[in-house]
Coordinates of C-alpha atoms in Angstrom, one line a residue:
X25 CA 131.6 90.0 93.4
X26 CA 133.3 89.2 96.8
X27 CA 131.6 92.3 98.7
X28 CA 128.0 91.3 97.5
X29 CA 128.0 88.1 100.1
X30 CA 124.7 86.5 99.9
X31 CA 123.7 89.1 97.4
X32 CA 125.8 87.2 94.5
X33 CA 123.5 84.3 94.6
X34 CA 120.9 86.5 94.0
X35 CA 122.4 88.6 91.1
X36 CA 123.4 86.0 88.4
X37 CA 125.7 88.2 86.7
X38 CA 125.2 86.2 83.4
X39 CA 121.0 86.1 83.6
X40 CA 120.4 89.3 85.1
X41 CA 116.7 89.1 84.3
X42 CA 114.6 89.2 87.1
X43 CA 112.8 91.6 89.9
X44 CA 114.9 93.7 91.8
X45 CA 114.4 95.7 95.4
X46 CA 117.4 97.3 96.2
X47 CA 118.0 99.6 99.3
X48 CA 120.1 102.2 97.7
X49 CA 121.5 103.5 101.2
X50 CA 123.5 99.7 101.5
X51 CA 126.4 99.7 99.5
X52 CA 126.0 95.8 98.6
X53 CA 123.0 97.1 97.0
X54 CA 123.4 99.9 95.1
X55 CA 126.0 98.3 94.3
X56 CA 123.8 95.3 92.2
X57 CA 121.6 98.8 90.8
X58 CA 125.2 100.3 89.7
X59 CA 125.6 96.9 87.5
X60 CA 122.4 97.0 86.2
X61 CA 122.6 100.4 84.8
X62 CA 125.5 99.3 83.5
X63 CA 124.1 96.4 81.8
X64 CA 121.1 98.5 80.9
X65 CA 124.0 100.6 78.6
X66 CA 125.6 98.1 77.1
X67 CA 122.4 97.1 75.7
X68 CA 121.8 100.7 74.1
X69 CA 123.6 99.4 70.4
X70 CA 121.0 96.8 69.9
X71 CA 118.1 98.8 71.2
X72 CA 119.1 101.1 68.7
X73 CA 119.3 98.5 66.2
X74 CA 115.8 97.7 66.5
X75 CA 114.7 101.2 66.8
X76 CA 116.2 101.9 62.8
X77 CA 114.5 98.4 61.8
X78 CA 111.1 98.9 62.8
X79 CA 111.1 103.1 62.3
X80 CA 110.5 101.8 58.3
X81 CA 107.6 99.5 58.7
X82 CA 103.8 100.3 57.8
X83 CA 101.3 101.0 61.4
X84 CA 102.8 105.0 62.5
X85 CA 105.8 105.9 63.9
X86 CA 106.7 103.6 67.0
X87 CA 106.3 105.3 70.5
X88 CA 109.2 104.9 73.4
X89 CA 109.0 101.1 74.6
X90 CA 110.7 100.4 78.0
X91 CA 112.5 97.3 76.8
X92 CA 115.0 96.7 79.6
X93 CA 114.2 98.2 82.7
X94 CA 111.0 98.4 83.3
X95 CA 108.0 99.0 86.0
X96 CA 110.6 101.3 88.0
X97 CA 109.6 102.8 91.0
X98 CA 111.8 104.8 93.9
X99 CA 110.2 104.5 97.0
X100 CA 106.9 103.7 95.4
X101 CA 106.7 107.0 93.6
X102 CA 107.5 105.5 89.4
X103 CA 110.6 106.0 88.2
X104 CA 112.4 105.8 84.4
X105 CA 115.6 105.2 83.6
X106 CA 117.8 107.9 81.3
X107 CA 121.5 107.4 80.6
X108 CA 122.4 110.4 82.9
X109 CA 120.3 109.4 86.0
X110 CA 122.5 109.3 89.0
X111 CA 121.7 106.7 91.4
X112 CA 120.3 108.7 94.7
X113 CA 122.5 108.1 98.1
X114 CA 119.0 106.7 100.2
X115 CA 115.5 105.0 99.1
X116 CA 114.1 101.5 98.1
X117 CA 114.9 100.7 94.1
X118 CA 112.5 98.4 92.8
X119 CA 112.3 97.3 89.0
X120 CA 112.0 94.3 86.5
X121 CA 115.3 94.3 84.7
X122 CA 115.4 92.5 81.2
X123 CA 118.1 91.2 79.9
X124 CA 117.6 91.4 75.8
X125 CA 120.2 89.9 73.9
X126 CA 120.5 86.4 73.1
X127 CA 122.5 83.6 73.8
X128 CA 125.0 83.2 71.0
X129 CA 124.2 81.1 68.1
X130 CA 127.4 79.1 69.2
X131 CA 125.6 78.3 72.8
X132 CA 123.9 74.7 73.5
X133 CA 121.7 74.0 76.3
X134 CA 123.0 70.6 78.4
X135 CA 122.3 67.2 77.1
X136 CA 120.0 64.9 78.8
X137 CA 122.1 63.5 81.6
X138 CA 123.0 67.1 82.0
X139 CA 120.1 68.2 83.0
X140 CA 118.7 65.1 84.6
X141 CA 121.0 66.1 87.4
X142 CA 119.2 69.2 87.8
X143 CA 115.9 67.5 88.0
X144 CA 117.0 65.3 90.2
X145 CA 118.5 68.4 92.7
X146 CA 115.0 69.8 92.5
X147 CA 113.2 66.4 93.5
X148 CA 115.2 66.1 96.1
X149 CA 114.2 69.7 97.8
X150 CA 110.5 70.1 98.9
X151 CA 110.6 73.9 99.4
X152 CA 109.1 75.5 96.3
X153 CA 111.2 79.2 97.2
X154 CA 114.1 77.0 97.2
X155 CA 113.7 75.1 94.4
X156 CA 113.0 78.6 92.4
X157 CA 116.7 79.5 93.7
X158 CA 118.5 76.4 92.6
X159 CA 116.9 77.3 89.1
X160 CA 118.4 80.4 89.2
X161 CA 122.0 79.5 89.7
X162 CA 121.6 76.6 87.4
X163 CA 121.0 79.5 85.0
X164 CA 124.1 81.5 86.0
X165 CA 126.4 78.7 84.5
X166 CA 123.8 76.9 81.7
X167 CA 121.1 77.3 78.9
X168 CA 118.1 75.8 78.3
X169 CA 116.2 74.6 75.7
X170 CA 112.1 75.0 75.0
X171 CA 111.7 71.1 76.2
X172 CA 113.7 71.8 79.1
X173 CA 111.8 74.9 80.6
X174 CA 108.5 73.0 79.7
X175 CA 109.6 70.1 82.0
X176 CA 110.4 72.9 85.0
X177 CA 107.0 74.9 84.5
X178 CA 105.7 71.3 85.1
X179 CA 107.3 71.0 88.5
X180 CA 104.8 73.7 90.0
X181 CA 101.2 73.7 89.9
X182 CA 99.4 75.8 87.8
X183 CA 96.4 76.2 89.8
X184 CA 98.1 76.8 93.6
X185 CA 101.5 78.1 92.3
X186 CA 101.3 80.2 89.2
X187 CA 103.4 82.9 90.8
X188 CA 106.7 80.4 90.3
X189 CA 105.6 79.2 86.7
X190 CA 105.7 83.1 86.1
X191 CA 109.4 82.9 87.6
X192 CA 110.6 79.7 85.8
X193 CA 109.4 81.3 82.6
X194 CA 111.5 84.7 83.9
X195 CA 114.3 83.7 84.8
X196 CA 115.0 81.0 81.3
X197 CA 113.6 84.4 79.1
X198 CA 117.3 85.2 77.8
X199 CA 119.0 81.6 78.4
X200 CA 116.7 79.8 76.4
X201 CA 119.2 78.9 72.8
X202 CA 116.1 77.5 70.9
X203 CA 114.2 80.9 71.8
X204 CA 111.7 81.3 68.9
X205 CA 110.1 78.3 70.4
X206 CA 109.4 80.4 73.6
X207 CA 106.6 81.7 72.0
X208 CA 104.8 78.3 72.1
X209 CA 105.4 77.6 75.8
X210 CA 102.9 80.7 76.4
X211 CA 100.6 79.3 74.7
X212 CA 100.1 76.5 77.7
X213 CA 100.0 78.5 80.6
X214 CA 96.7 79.9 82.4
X215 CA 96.3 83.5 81.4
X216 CA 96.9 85.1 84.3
X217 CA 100.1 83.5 83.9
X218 CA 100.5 85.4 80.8
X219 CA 98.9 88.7 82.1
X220 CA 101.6 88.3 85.0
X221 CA 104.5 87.5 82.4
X222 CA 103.7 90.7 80.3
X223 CA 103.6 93.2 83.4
X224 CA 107.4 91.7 84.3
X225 CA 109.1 91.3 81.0
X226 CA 106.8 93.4 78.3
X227 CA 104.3 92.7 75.3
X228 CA 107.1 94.2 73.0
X229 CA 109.7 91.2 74.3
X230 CA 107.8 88.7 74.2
X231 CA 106.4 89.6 70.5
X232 CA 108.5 87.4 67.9
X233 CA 108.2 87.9 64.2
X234 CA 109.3 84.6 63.2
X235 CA 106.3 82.7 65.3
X236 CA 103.9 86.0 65.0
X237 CA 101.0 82.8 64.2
X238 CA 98.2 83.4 67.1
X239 CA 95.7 84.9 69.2
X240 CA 96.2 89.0 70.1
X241 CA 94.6 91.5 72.2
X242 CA 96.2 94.6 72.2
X243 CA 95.2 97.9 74.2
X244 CA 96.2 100.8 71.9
X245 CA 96.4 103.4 74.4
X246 CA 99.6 101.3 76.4
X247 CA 102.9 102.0 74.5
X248 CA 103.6 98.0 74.5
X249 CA 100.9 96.6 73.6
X250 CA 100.7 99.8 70.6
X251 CA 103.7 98.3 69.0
X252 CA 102.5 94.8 68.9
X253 CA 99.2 96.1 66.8
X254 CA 101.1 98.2 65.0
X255 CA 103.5 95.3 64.2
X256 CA 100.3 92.5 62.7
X257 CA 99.1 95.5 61.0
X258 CA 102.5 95.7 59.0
X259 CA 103.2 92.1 58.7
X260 CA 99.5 91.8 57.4
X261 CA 100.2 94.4 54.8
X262 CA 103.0 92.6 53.4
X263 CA 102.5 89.0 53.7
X264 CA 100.6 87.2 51.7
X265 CA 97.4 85.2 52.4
X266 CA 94.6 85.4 54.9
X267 CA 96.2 86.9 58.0
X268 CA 93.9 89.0 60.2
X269 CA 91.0 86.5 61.1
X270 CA 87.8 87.7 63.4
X271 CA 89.2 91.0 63.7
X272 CA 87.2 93.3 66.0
X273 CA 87.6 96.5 67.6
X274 CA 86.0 98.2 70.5
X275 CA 84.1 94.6 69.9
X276 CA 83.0 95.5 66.3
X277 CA 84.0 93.1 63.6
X278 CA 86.5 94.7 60.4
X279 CA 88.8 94.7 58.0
X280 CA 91.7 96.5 59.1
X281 CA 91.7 100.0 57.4
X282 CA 94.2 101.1 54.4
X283 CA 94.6 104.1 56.7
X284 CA 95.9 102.5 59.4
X285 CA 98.8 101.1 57.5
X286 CA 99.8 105.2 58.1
X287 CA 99.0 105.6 61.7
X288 CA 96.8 103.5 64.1
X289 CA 94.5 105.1 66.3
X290 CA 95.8 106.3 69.7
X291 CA 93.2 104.7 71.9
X292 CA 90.7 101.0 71.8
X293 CA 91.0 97.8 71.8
X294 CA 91.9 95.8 68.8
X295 CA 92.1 91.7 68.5
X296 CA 92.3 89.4 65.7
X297 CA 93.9 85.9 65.1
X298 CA 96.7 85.9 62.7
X299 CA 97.3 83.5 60.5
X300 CA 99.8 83.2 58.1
X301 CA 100.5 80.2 54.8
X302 CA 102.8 77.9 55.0
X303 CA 104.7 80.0 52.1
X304 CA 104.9 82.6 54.2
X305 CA 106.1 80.5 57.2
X306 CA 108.7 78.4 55.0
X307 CA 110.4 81.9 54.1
X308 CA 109.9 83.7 57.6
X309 CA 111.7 80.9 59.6
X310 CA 114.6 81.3 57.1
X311 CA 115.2 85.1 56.9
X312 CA 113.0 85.9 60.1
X313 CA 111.0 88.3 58.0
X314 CA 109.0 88.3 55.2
X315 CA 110.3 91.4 53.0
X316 CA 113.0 93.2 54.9
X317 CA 116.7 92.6 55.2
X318 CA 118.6 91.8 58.1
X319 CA 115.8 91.5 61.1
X320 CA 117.2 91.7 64.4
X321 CA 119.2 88.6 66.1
X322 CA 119.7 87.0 62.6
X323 CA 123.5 86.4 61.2
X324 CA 124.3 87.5 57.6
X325 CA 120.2 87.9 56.6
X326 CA 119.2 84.0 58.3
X327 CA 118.0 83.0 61.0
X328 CA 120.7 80.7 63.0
X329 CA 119.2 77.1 63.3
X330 CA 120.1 77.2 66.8
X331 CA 117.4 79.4 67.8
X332 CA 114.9 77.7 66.0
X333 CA 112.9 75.6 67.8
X334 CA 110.9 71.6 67.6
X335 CA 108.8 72.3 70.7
X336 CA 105.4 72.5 69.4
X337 CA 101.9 73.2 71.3
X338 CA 100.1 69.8 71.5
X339 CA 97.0 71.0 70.6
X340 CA 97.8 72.3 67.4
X341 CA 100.1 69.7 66.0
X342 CA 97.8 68.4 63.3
X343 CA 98.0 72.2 61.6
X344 CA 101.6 72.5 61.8
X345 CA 104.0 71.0 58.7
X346 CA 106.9 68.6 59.2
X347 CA 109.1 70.5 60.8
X348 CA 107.6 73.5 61.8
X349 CA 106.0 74.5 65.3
X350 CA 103.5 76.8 63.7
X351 CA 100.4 76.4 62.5
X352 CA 99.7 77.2 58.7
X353 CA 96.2 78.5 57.2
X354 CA 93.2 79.3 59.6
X355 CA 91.9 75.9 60.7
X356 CA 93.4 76.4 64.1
X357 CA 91.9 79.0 65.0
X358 CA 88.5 77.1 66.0
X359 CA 90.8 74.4 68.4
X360 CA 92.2 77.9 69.7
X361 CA 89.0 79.5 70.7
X362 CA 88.1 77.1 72.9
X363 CA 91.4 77.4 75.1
X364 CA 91.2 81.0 75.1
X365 CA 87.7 80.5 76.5
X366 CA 89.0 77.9 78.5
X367 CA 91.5 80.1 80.0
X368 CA 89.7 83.1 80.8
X369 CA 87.5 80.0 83.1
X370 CA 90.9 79.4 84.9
X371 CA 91.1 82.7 86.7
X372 CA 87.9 82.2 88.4
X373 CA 88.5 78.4 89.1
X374 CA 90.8 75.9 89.5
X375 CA 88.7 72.7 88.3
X376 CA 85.8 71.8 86.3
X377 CA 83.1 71.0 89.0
X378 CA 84.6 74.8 91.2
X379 CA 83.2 76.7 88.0
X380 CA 80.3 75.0 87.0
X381 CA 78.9 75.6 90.8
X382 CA 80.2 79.3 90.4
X383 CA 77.3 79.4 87.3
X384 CA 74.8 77.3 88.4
X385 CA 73.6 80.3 90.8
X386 CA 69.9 78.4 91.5
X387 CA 71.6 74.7 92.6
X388 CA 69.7 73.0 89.6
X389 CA 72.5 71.0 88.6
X390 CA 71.8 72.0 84.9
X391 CA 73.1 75.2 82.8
X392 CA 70.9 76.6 79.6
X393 CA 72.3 78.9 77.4
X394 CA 70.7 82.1 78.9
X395 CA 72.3 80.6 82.6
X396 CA 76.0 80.0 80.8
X397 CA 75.6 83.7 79.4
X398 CA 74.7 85.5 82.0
X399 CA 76.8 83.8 84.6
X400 CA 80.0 84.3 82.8
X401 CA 78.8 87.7 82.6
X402 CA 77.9 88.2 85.8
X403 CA 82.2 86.6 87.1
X404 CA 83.5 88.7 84.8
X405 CA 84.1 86.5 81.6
X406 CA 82.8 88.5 78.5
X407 CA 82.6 86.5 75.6
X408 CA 81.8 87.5 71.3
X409 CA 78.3 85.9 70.3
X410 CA 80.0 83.6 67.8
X411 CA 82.2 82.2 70.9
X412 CA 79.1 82.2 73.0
X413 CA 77.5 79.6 70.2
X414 CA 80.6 77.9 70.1
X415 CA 81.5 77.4 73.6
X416 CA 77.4 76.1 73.5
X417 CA 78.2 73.6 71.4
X418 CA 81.0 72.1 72.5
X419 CA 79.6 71.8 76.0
X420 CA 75.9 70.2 75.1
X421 CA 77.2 66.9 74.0
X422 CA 74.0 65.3 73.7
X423 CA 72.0 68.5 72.0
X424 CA 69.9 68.7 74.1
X425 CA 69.7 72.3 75.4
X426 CA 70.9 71.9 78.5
X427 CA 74.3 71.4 80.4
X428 CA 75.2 68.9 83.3
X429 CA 78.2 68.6 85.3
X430 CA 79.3 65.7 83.2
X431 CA 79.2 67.4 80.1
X432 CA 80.9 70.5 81.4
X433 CA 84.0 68.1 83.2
X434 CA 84.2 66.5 79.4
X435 CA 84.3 69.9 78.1
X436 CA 87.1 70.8 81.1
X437 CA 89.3 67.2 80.5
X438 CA 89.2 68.1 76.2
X439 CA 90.6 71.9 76.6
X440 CA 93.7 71.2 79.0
X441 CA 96.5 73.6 78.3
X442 CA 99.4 71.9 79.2
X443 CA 99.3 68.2 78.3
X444 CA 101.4 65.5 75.7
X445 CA 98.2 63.8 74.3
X446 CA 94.8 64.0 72.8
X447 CA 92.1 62.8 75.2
X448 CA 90.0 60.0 72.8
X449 CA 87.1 61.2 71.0
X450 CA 84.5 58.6 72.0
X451 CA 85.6 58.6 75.3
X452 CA 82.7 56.9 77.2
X453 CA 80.2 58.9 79.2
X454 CA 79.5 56.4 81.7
X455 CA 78.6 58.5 85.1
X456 CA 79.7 56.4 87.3
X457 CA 83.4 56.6 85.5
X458 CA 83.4 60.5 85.0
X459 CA 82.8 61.0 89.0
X460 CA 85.4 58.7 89.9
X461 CA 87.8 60.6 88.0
X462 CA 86.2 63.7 89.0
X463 CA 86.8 63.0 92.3
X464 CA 90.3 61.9 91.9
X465 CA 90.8 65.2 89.5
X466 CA 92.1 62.7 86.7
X467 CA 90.5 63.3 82.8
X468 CA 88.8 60.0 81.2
X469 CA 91.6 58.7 78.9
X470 CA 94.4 59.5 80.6
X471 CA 97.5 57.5 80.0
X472 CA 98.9 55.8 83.1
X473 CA 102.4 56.4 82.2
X474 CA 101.7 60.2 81.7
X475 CA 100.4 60.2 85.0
X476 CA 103.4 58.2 86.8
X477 CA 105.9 60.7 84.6
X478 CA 103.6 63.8 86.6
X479 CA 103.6 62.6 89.8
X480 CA 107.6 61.9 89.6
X481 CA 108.0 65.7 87.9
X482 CA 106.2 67.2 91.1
X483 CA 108.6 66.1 93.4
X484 CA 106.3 63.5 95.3
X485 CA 109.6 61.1 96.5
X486 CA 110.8 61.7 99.2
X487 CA 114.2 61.4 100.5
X488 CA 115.0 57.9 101.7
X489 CA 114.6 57.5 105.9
X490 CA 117.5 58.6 107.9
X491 CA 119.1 60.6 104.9
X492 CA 119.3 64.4 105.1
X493 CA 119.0 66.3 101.9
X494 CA 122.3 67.8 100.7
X495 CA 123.2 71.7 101.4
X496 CA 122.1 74.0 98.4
X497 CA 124.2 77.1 97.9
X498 CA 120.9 78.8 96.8
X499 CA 118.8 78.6 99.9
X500 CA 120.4 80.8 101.7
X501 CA 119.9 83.6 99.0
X502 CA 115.9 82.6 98.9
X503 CA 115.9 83.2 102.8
X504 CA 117.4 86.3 102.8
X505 CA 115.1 87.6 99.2
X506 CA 112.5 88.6 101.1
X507 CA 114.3 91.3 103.0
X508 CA 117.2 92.0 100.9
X509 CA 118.2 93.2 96.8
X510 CA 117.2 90.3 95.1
X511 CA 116.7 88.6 91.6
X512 CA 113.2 86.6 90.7
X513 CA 110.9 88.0 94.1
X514 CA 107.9 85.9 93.5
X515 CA 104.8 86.6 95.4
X516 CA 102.6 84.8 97.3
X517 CA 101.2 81.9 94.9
X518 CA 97.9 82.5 96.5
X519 CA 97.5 86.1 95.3
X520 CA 98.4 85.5 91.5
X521 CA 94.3 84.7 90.9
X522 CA 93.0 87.5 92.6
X523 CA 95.0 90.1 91.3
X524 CA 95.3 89.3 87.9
X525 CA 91.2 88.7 87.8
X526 CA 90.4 91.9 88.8
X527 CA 93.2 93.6 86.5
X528 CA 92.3 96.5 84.3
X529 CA 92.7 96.8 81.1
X530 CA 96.2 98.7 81.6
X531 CA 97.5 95.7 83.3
X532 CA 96.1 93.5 80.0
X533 CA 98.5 91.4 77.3
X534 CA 99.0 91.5 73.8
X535 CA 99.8 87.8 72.1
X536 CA 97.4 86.0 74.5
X537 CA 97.5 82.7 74.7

């Protein structure tokens, strides 16, 4: 890797996940696209693998999936990749490249003290772009666990820097041992996270049998998202149980159809919740499917404990059984609703009071149900009738028809994403408390210590007086990203919001959280 330079830092030869702009006319370059497509092949035997597993299963034949290297483009004119493509002498490559395969069931992500020295690296450097960096050749050389990429996602802000959450949770995609808990850290971020996260690594990666438990959308006309429906609609043809739970599509409720355990349709939208027993989830985290041999990344039929995972959503706890991370039976999916709706909120604002204002279009300081409706409406935020009762009901506290800022912050606090506790259920409604904590931004009931663990995780020490911080190997390769081939090009944080909330529905997600 001498020749690369710079360019080494950027190409992690042993986590080569990440976004890619490569002039091909530099040899240092096309050089890093050369690897790749070598990568890319060597990859080939288990996409093939997976091909002869699911060809079997019950939903239609399953359409080409562009698993590895995908949004391609050659001078902004889209581009796939074929095993006899030959790399072009001139023009700028760009592409997400996804790395696949596993860590080995062998591989253990660094202890605590371990990786206490990479938090404490990332304290010590204010610049986010370098920070991002340091993460990255971390990776080259270590794996992570689920508790340890939840602990980096918290060292940005998910309401000014989304566009580096999306890159922590890229560049730890293929060194994460514990991966089927990977699943569950989606579940936390803001959905434009999530909307990001699918357009870079793919509906059809980021779909895991073993923790299939949650909340889908899936456009039927996009190859991805295809095999994701056509995936529940197998699973809930085989396993047992209630599966498929408020199941619409084209935003009429059903059952899904005998017929479409032969082919689904070619075009709408279907979502459902799916739900599964805890029979089905005892048996499922042991031979990573229900009724078929041998499922992909298991060794001799099981599932290697290694890549099983304790990091649970805190939300959902209280449904999951000792030792399990996923919810059993269909009493979840009410505590679920409420995020979902919650998240959809987050694209348009960034705090409780910012999207109350953004509804309450006459300055009343009140919302009734016909002003809730119609506003959401009106920003974009289509909700079912039964969640437009629901969300109703959670917010009118005091029943009585009408919605104040108060209410609606109590509503904001209780449906937090990403947080280690439950907020108390008779916390006070004093006024006078709730706007001092809405002016600092702080829910009611929120545990001091949690809050001094927060402000240390976002960096807020500073170095002492006098004491320069030390040289990083990595900033050098963030300086030059911009301009150069690189690995994990994030864009501006600012832009995340407004792109993803005007997305279409080609740019949606299947498995949102």
């Amino acid at each position: 890797e001498k020749h690369l330079g710079v360019l080494a830092r950027s190409f992690t030869k042993n986590n080569p996940t990440g976004f890619y702009r490569l002039d091909l006319g530099k040899k240092p370059q096309r050089d890093i696209c050369l690897r790749l497509l070598e990568l890319q092949n060597s990859q080939l035997k288990l996409i093939k693998e997976m091909e002869e597993y699911y060809a079997v299963r019950a939903g239609g034949a399953r359409g080409d999936v562009d698993r590895t290297w995908r949004n391609g483009k050659i001078d902004g004119v889209e581009h796939s990749h074929s095993c006899d493509w030959a790399v072009p002498q001139h023009g700028f490559l760009e592409v997400d490249f996804v790395q696949i395969v596993k860590p080995p069931p062998t591989a253990k992500p660094p202890d605590e003290d371990e990786f206490k020295l990479l938090e404490e690296k990332l304290q010590f450097h204010n610049n986010a772009m370098t920070q991002i960096q340091i993460i990255r050749d971390w990776s080259n050389r270590h794996y992570f666990s689920c508790a340890h990429v939840h602990m980096l996602l918290r060292l940005f802000s998910m309401e000014t820097q989304q566009s580096l959450r999306v890159e922590v949770l890229v560049i730890t995609y293929s060194r994460t041992v514990d991966w089927h808990g990977y699943r569950n850290l989606l579940q936390i971020i803001a959905l434009a996270e999530y909307e990001a996260l699918t357009r870079r690594l793919g509906a059809t990666n980021l779909f895991d049998e073993v923790m299939a438990v949650g909340y889908y959308e899936c456009d039927l006309a996009i190859p991805d998202q295809r095999f994701v429906a056509q995936e529940l609609v197998h699973l809930a043809m085989v396993e047992p149980g209630e599966n498929c739970v408020e199941t619409q599509y084209n935003g009429v409720d059903l059952s899904i159809p005998a017929g479409w355990g032969k082919e689904l349709p070619k075009r709408g939208l279907l979502s459902l919740y799916y739900c599964r027993e805890q029979e089905c989830i005892d048996k499922v985290d042991q031979d990573g499917s229900w009724n078929q041999s041998n499922p992909p990344h298991t060794v001799n039929g099981k599932v290697p404990p290694s890549y099983k995972s304790t990091f649970t959503v805190w939300f959902l706890k209280e449904f999951c059984a000792p030792g399990h991370t996923q919810p059993a039976g269909t009493d979840w999916v009410r505590k679920y609703r409420m995020r979902r709706i919650k998240g959809k909120m987050l694209k348009l604002a960034n705090s409780g009071p910012e999207m109350f204002h953004l509804l309450d279009t006459d300055g009343g300081g009140t919302l009734d149900r016909k002003e809730l409706a119609v506003g959401l409406f009106r920003l974009g935020v289509w909700l079912q009738p039964s969640e437009m009762q629901a969300l109703m009901d959670a917010l009118d506290e005091d029943g009585g028809g009408s919605i104040d800022l108060e209410e609606f912050q109590s509503f904001w606090d209780q449906t937090a994403l990403d947080r280690d506790y439950e907020l108390p259920k008779d916390a006070p409604l004093k006024k006078q408390e709730r706007k001092e904590n809405l002016l600092e931004g702080v829910p009611i009931g929120t545990p001091p210590e949690y809050l001094a663990r927060k402000k240390k995780l976002a960096g807020s020490e500073q170095p002492p007086t006098g004491e320069e911080p030390p040289p990083d190997e990595g900033a050098g390769a963030a300086e030059e990203a911009g301009a150069t081939g690189e690995a994990g090009a994030t864009q501006d944080p600012t832009t995340l919001r407004r792109r993803s909330s005007g997305a279409s529905a080609s740019e949606g997600a299947a498995g949102v959280p």
